Coordinates of C-alpha atoms in Angstrom, one line a residue:
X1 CA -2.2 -7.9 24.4
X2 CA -1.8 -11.8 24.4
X3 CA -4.8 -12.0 23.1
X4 CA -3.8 -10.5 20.0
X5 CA -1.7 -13.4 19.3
X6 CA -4.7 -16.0 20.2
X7 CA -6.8 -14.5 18.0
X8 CA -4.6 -14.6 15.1
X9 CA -3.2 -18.2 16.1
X10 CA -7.2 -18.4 15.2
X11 CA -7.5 -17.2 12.3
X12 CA -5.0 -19.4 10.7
X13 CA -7.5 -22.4 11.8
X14 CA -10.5 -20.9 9.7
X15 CA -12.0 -21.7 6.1
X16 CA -11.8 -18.6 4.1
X17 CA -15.5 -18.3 2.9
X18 CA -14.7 -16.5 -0.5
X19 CA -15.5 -17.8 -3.7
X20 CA -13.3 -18.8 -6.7
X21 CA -12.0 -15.7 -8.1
X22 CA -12.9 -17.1 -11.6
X23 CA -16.0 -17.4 -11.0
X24 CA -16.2 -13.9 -8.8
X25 CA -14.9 -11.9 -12.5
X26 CA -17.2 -11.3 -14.9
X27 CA -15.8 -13.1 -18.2
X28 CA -16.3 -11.1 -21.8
X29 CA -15.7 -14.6 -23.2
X30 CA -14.1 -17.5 -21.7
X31 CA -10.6 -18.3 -21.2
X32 CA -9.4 -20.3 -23.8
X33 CA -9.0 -24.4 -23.1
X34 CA -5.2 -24.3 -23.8
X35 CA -4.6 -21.6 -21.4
X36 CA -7.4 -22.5 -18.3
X37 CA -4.8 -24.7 -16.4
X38 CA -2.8 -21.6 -16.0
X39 CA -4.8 -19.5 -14.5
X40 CA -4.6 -20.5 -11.2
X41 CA -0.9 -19.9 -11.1
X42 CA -0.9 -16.6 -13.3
X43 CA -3.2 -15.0 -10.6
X44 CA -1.3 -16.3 -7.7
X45 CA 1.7 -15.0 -9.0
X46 CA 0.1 -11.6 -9.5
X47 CA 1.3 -11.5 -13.1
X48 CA -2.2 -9.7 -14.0
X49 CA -5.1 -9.0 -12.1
X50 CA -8.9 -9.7 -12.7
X51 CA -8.7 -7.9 -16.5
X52 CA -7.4 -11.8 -17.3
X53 CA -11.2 -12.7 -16.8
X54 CA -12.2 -9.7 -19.3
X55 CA -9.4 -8.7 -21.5
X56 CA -7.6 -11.5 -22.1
X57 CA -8.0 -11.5 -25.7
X58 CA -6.6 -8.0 -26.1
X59 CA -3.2 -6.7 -27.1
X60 CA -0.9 -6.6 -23.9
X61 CA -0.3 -3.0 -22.7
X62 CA 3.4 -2.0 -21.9
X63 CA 2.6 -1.0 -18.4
X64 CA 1.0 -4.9 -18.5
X65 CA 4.3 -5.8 -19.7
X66 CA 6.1 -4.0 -17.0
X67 CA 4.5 -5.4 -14.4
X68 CA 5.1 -9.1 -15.4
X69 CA 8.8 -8.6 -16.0
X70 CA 9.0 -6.9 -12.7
X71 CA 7.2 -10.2 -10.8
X72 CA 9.5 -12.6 -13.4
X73 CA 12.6 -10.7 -11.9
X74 CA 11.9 -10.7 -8.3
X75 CA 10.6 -14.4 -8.5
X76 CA 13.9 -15.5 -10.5
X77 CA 15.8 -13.1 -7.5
X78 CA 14.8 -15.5 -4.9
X79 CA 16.1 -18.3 -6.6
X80 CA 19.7 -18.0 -5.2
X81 CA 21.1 -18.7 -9.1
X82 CA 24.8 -17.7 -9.5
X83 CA 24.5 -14.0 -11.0
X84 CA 26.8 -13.4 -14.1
X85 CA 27.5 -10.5 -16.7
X86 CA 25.4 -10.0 -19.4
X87 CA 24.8 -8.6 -22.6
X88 CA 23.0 -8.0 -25.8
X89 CA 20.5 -6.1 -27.9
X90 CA 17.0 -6.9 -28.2
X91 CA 14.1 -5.5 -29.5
X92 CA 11.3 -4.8 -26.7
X93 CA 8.0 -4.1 -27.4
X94 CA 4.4 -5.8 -27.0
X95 CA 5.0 -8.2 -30.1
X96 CA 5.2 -11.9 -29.2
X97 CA 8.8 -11.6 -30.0
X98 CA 9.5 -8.1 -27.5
X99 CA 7.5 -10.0 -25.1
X100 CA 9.7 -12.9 -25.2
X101 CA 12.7 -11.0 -25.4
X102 CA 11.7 -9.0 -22.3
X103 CA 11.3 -12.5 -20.7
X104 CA 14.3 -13.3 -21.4
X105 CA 16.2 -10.5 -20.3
X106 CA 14.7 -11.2 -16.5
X107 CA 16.9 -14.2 -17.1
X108 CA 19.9 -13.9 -18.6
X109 CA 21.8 -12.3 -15.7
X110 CA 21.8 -15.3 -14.0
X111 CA 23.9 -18.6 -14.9
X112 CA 20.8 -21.0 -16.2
X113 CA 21.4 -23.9 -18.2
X114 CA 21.6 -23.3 -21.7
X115 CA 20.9 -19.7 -21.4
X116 CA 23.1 -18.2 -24.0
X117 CA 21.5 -20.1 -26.9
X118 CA 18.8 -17.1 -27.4
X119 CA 15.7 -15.6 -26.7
X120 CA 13.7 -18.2 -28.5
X121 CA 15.8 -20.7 -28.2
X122 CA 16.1 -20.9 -24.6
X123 CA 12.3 -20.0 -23.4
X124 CA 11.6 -23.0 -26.1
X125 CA 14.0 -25.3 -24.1
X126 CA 11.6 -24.5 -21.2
X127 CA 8.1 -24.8 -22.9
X128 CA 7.7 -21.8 -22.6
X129 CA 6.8 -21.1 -26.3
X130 CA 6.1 -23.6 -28.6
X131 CA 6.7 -23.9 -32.6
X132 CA 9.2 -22.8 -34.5
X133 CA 9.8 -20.3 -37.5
X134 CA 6.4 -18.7 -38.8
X135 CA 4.5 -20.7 -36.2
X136 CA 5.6 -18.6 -33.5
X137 CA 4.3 -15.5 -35.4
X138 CA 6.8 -13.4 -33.2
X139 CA 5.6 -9.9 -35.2
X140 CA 2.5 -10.5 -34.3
X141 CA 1.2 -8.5 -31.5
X142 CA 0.9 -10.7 -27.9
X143 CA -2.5 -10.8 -26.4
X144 CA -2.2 -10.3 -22.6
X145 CA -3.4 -14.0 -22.1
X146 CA -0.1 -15.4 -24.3
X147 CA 2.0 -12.8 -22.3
X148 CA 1.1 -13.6 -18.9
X149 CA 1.4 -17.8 -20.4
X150 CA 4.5 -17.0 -21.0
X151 CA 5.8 -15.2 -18.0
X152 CA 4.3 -18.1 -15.8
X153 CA 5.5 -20.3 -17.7
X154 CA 9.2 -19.1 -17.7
X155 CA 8.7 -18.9 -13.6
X156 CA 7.3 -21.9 -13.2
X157 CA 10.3 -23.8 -15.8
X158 CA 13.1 -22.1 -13.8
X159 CA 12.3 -23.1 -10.7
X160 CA 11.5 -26.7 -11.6
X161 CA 15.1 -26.7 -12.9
X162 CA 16.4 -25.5 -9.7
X163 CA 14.1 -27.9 -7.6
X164 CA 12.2 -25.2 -6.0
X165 CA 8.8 -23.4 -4.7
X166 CA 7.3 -24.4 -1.9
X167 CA 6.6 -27.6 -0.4
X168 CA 3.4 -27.2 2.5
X169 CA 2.9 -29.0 5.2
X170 CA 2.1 -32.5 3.4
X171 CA 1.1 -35.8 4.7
X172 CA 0.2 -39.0 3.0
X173 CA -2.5 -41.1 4.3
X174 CA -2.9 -44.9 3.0
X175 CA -5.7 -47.9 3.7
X176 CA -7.8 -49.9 2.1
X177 CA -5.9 -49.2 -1.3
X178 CA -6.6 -45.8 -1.1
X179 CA -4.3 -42.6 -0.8
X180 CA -5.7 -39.2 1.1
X181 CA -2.8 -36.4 0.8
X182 CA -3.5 -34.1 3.9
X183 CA -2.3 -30.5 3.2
X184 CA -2.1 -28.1 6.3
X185 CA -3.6 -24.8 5.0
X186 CA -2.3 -21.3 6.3
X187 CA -5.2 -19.2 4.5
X188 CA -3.1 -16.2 3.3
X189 CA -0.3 -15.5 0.8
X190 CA 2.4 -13.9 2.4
X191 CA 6.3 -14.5 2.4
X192 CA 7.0 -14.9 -1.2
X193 CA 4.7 -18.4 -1.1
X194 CA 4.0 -18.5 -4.7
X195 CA 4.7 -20.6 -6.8
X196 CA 4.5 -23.8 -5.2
X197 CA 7.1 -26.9 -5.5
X198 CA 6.2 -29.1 -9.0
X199 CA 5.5 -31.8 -6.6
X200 CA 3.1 -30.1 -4.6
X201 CA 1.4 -29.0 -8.1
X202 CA 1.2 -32.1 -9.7
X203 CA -0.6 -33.7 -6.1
X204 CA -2.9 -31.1 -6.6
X205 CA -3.5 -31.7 -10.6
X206 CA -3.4 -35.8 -10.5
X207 CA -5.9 -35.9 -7.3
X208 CA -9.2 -37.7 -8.6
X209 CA -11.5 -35.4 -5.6
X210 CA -9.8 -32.3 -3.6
X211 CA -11.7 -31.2 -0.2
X212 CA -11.4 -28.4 1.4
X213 CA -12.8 -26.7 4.4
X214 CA -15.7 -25.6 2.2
X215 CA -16.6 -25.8 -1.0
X216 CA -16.0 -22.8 -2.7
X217 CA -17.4 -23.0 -6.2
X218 CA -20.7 -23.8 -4.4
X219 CA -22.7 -20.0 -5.0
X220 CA -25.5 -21.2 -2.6
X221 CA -23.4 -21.9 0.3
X222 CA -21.3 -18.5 -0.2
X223 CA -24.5 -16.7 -0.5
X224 CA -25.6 -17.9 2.8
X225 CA -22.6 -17.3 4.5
X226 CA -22.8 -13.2 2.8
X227 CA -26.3 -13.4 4.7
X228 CA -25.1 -14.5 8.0
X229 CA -22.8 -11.4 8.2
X230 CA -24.8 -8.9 7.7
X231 CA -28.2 -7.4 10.1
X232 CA -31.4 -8.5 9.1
X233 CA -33.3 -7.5 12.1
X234 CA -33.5 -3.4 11.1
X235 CA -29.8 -3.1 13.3
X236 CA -26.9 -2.1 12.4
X237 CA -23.5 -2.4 13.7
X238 CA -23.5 1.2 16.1
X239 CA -26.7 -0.6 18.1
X240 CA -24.2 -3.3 19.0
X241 CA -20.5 -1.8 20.2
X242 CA -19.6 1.1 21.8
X243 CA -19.6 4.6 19.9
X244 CA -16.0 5.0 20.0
X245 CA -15.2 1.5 18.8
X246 CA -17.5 2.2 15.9
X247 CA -16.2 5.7 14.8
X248 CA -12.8 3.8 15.2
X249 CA -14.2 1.3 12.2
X250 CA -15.5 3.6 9.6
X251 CA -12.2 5.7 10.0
X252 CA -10.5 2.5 9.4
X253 CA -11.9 1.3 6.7
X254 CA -12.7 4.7 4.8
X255 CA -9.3 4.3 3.2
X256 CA -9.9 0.8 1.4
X257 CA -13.5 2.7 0.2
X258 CA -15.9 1.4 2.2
X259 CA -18.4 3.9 3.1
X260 CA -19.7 4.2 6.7
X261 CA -23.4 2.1 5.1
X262 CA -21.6 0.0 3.8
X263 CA -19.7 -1.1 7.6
X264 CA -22.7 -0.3 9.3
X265 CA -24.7 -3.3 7.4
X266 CA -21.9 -6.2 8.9
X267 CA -22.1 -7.8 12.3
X268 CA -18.6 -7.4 14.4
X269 CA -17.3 -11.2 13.6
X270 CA -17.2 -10.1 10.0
X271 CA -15.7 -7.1 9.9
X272 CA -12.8 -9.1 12.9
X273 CA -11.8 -11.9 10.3
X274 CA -11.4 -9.2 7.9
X275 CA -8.9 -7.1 9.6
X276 CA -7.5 -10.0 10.6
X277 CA -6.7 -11.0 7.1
X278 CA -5.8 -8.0 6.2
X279 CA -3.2 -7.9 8.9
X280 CA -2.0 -11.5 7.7
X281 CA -0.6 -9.7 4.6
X282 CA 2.9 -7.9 4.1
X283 CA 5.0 -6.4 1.2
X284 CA 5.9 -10.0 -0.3
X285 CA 2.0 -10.3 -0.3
X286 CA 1.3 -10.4 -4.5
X287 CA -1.0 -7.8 -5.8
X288 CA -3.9 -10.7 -6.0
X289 CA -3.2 -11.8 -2.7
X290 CA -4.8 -15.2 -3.2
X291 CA -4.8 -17.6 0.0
X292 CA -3.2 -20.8 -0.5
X293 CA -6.3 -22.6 -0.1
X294 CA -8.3 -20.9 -3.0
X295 CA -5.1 -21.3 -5.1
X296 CA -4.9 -25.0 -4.5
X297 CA -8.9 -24.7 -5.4
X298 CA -8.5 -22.8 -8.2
X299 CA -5.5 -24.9 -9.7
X300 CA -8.0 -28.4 -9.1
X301 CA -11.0 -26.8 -10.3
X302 CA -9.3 -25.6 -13.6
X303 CA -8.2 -28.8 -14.6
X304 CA -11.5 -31.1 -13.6
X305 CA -10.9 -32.1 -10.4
X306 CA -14.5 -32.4 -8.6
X307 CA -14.3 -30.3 -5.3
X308 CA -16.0 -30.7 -2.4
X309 CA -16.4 -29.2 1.5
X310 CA -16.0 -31.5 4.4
X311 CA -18.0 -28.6 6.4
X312 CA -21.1 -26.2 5.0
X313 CA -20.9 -22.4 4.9
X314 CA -23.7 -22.2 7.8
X315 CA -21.7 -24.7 10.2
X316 CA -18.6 -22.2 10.0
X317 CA -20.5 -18.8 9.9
X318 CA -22.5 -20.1 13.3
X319 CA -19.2 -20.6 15.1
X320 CA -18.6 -16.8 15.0
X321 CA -22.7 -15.2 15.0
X322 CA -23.0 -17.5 17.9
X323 CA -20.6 -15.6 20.3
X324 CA -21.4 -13.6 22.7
X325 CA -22.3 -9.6 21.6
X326 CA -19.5 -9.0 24.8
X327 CA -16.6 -11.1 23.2
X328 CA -17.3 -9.8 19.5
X329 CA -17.0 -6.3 20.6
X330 CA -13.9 -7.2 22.1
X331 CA -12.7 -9.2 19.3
X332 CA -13.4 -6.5 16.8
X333 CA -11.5 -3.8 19.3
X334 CA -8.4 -6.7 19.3
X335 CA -8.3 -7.5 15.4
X336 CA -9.2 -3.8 14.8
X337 CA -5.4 -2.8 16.8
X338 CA -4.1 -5.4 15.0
X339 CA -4.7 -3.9 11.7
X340 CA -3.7 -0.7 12.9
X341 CA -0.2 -1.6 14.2
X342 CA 1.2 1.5 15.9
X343 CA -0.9 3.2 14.6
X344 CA -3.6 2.1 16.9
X345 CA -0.8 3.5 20.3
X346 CA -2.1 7.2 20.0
X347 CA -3.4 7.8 23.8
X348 CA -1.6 4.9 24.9
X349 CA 0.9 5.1 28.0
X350 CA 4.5 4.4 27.1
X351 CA 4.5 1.2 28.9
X352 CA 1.3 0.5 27.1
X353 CA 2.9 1.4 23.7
X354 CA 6.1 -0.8 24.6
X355 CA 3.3 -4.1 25.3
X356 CA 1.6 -3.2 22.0
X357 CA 4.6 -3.3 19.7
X358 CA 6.3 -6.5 21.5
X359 CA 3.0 -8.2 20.9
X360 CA 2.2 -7.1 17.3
X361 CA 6.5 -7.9 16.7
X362 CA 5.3 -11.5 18.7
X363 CA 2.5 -12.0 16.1
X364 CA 4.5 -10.9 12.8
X365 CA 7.4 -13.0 13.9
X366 CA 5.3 -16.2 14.6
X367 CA 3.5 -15.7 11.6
X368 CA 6.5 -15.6 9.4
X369 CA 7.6 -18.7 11.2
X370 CA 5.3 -20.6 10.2
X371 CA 4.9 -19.5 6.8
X372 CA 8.7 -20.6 6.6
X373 CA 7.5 -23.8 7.8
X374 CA 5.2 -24.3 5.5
X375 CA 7.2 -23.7 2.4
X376 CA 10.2 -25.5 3.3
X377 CA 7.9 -28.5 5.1
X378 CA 9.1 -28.6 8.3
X379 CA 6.6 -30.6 9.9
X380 CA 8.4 -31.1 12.7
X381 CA 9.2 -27.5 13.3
X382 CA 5.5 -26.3 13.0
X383 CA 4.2 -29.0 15.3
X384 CA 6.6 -27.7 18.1
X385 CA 5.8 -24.0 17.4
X386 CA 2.1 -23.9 17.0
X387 CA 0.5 -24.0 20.5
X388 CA -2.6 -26.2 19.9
X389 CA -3.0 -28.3 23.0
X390 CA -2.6 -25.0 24.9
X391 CA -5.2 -23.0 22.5
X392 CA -7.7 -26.1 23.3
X393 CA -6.7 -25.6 27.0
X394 CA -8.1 -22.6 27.2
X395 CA -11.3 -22.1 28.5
X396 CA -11.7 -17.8 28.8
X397 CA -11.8 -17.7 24.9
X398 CA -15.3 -18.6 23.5
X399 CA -13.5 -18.7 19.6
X400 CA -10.6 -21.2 20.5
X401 CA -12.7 -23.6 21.5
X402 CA -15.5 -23.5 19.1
X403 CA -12.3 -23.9 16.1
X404 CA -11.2 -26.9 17.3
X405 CA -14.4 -28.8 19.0
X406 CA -16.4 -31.1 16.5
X407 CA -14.4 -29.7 13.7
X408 CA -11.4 -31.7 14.3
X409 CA -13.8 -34.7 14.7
X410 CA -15.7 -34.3 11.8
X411 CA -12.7 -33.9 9.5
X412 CA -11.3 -37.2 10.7
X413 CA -14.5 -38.6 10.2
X414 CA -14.7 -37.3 6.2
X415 CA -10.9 -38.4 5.6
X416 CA -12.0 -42.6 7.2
X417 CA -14.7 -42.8 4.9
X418 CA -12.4 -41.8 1.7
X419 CA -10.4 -44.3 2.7
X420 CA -12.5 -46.9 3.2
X421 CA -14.2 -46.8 -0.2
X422 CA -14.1 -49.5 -2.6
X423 CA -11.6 -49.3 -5.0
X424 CA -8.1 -47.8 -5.6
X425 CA -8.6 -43.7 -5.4
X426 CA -6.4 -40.8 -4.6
X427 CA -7.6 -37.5 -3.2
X428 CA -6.4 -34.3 -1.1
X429 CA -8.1 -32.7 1.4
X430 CA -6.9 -29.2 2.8
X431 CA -7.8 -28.0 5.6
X432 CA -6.1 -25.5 7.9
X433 CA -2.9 -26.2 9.6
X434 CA -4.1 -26.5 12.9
X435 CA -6.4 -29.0 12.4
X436 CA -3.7 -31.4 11.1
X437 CA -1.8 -31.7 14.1
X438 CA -1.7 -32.1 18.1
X439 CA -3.8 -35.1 19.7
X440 CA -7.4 -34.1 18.1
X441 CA -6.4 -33.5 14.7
X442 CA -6.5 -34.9 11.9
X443 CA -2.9 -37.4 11.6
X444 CA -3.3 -38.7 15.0
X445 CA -6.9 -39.1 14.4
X446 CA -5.9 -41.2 11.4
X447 CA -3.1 -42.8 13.0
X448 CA -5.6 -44.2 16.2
X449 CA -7.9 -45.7 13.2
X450 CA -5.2 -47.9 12.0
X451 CA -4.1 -45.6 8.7
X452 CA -0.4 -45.5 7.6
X453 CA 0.3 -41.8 8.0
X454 CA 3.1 -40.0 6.9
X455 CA 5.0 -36.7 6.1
X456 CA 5.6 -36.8 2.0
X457 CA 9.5 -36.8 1.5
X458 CA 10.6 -33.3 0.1
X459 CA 12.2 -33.9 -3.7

């Protein structure tokens, strides 16, 4: 059962090969300029899901409605704001003005600055809403584009008050004139990680090039990653693993409506990382469940940041179609149990079932950790916690080592020749976590060429 933990220790090391969601949704026109470097945070946030992309431009539903108050409160929730008594009457409905009065509401129990001057008058303190008297046209109805504006907005204001969101595992590199900001990437949303710190946001927004693992808005390179997980050769995935492993699949996956040709076209690997980031989730996962990486993507992309990949969509699918068929069919089997929690401890022996659940409650604990990590930027913690040298140590796992060897290299190499250009630039690259640290990644590396590295002070 240890190597359930290994293989999701893994996972948190990969590239998630899936494109930008806005450029995934088909658009029935596009989003409007004033409202584009939103959207990254709106989806993150889960305040709508992919109708954004196609029915942005029409009235806002009350169910709509609903569901962004309901993400407003429990965002505002975590806050730790003193709670006080409240009252009043407001209209609520899907006008500008109900919407903004429904905003407000999530609000008022709680003892924010300035709160008791009014609906309008306090979400226009934040930015929220801007204009005043007719210009805010608050009998007008509110298009679900302006409601979910405003909802982020209010979230986004309130905890910029209270000096919150989360941080991520930030370092600043310096030569040459040049700054790199290294973000450690945990490719998942999960424990309440949205939104993220202003400061982290405004890194991301002010960068003049962001790098990532791949490059995500490039269609080519995600096409020929879809390719690489699929059977081409007449095959399909009950010629390759055993028959109960397979029936094991399809019953699996029946439930999130994928139909048995549908998991019979993908190769083991593929079908592995996707229970495995499916098992990365939990119930403070949003509705969207966008990774961190995409988000930081999505965020750069939307405001004109050029985005690039430091590796290509074939170098990372041939790590995983280049093991063994032995060690995917055990992988598979392993991320497959994973998925399934208990659920998977039917025919097991007690003892058996007692090993399962202590290393699923190993993995979910450990995962948590480091999610805490990330938000509050506990470098220090994370370095002590994640097991790299020992992952790199050990040589009866064909995936651990193929993670970590050239890859570590080769993103060294891409962050020494932003920093030597000419000039006076500043960029990010984010790459995953475990990369970053121990004595091949990325900050030693650095560090050994002569770069001034260090963790960004939290705010």
């Amino acid at each position: 059962m240890k190597k359930l933990l290994t293989l999701l220790l893994a996972f948190g090391l990969l590239g998630s090969a899936v494109p930008v969601l806005a450029a995934e949704a088909p658009q029935a026109e596009p989003i409007p300029a004033w409202a584009y470097g939103e959207v990254a945070d709106i989806y993150a946030l889960g305040l709508v899901g992919d109708e954004i992309y196609t029915n942005h431009s029409d009235p806002v539903t009350q169910e709509q409605l609903d569901k962004m108050t309901q993400v407003a409160s429990d965002k505002l929730a975590l806050l730790g704001v003193e709670q006080r008594s409240s009252s009043g009457s407001f209209v609520l409905d899907t006008t500008r003005g109900g919407v903004l009065n429904a905003l407000y509401m999530e609000a008022l129990p709680y003892a924010f600055a300035d709160v008791d001057a009014g609906a309008v008058e306090f979400l226009s303190s934040l930015g929220v809403v801007h204009g005043s008297g007719d210009d805010l046209a608050l009998d007008r109805p509110c298009t679900l584009l302006e409601a979910a504006c405003f909802a982020n907005r209010m979230i986004l204001a309130l905890y910029d008050q209270q000096n919150a969101g989360s941080l991520g595992l930030l370092w600043k590199a310096e030569g040459n004139g040049n700054t790199l900001y290294l973000l450690g990437s945990i490719h998942t949303d999960r424990s309440n990680l949205y939104p993220f710190h202003k400061q982290l946001r405004d890194i991301i927004t002010s960068a003049e090039l962001a790098a990532f693992e791949l490059d995500f808005n490039s269609q080519e390179g995600i096409d020929e990653f879809t390719a690489m997980q699929v059977y081409s050769d007449g095959t399909t995935l009950k010629d390759h693993i055993d028959p109960e492993l397979y029936q094991e699949v399809v019953d699996a996956l029946a439930p999130l409506g994928m139909p048995e040709e549908q998991v019979a076209q993908y190769k083991p690997w593929t079908l592995s990382n996707s229970f495995t980031a499916l098992s990365m989730t939990d119930d403070t996962t949003s509705e969207n469940a966008m990774a961190l990486d995409l988000y930081v993507n999505a965020k750069a992309s939307n405001v004109g940041v050029p985005v690039e990949g430091v590796e290509t969509y074939a170098f990372q699918g041939k790590i995983f179609d280049d093991l063994s068929d032995e060690f995917q069919e055990d992988y598979l089997a392993m991320t497959l149990a994973m998925f399934q929690g208990m659920d998977a401890a039917g025919d097991l022996s007690e003892e058996e079932k007692a090993e399962l659940e202590a290393a699923l409650k190993e993995q979910y604990d450990a995962v948590d950790r480091w999610m805490e990590q990330w938000k509050t930027r506990d470098v220090e913690a994370f370095v002590k916690d994640y097991p790299k040298d020992d992952i790199q140590g050990d040589a009866t796992n064909e995936l651990n080592a193929k993670l970590f060897e050239g890859r570590d290299p080769n993103m060294i190499a891409w962050a020494d020749r932003y920093l030597k250009q000419e000039g006076s630039h500043t960029g990010i690259m984010t790459v995953g976590a475990g990369h970053m640290v121990g004595k091949t990644g990325v900050v030693q590396g650095l560090k050994d060429l002569g770069y001034t590295v260090e963790v960004v002070p939290a705010p």
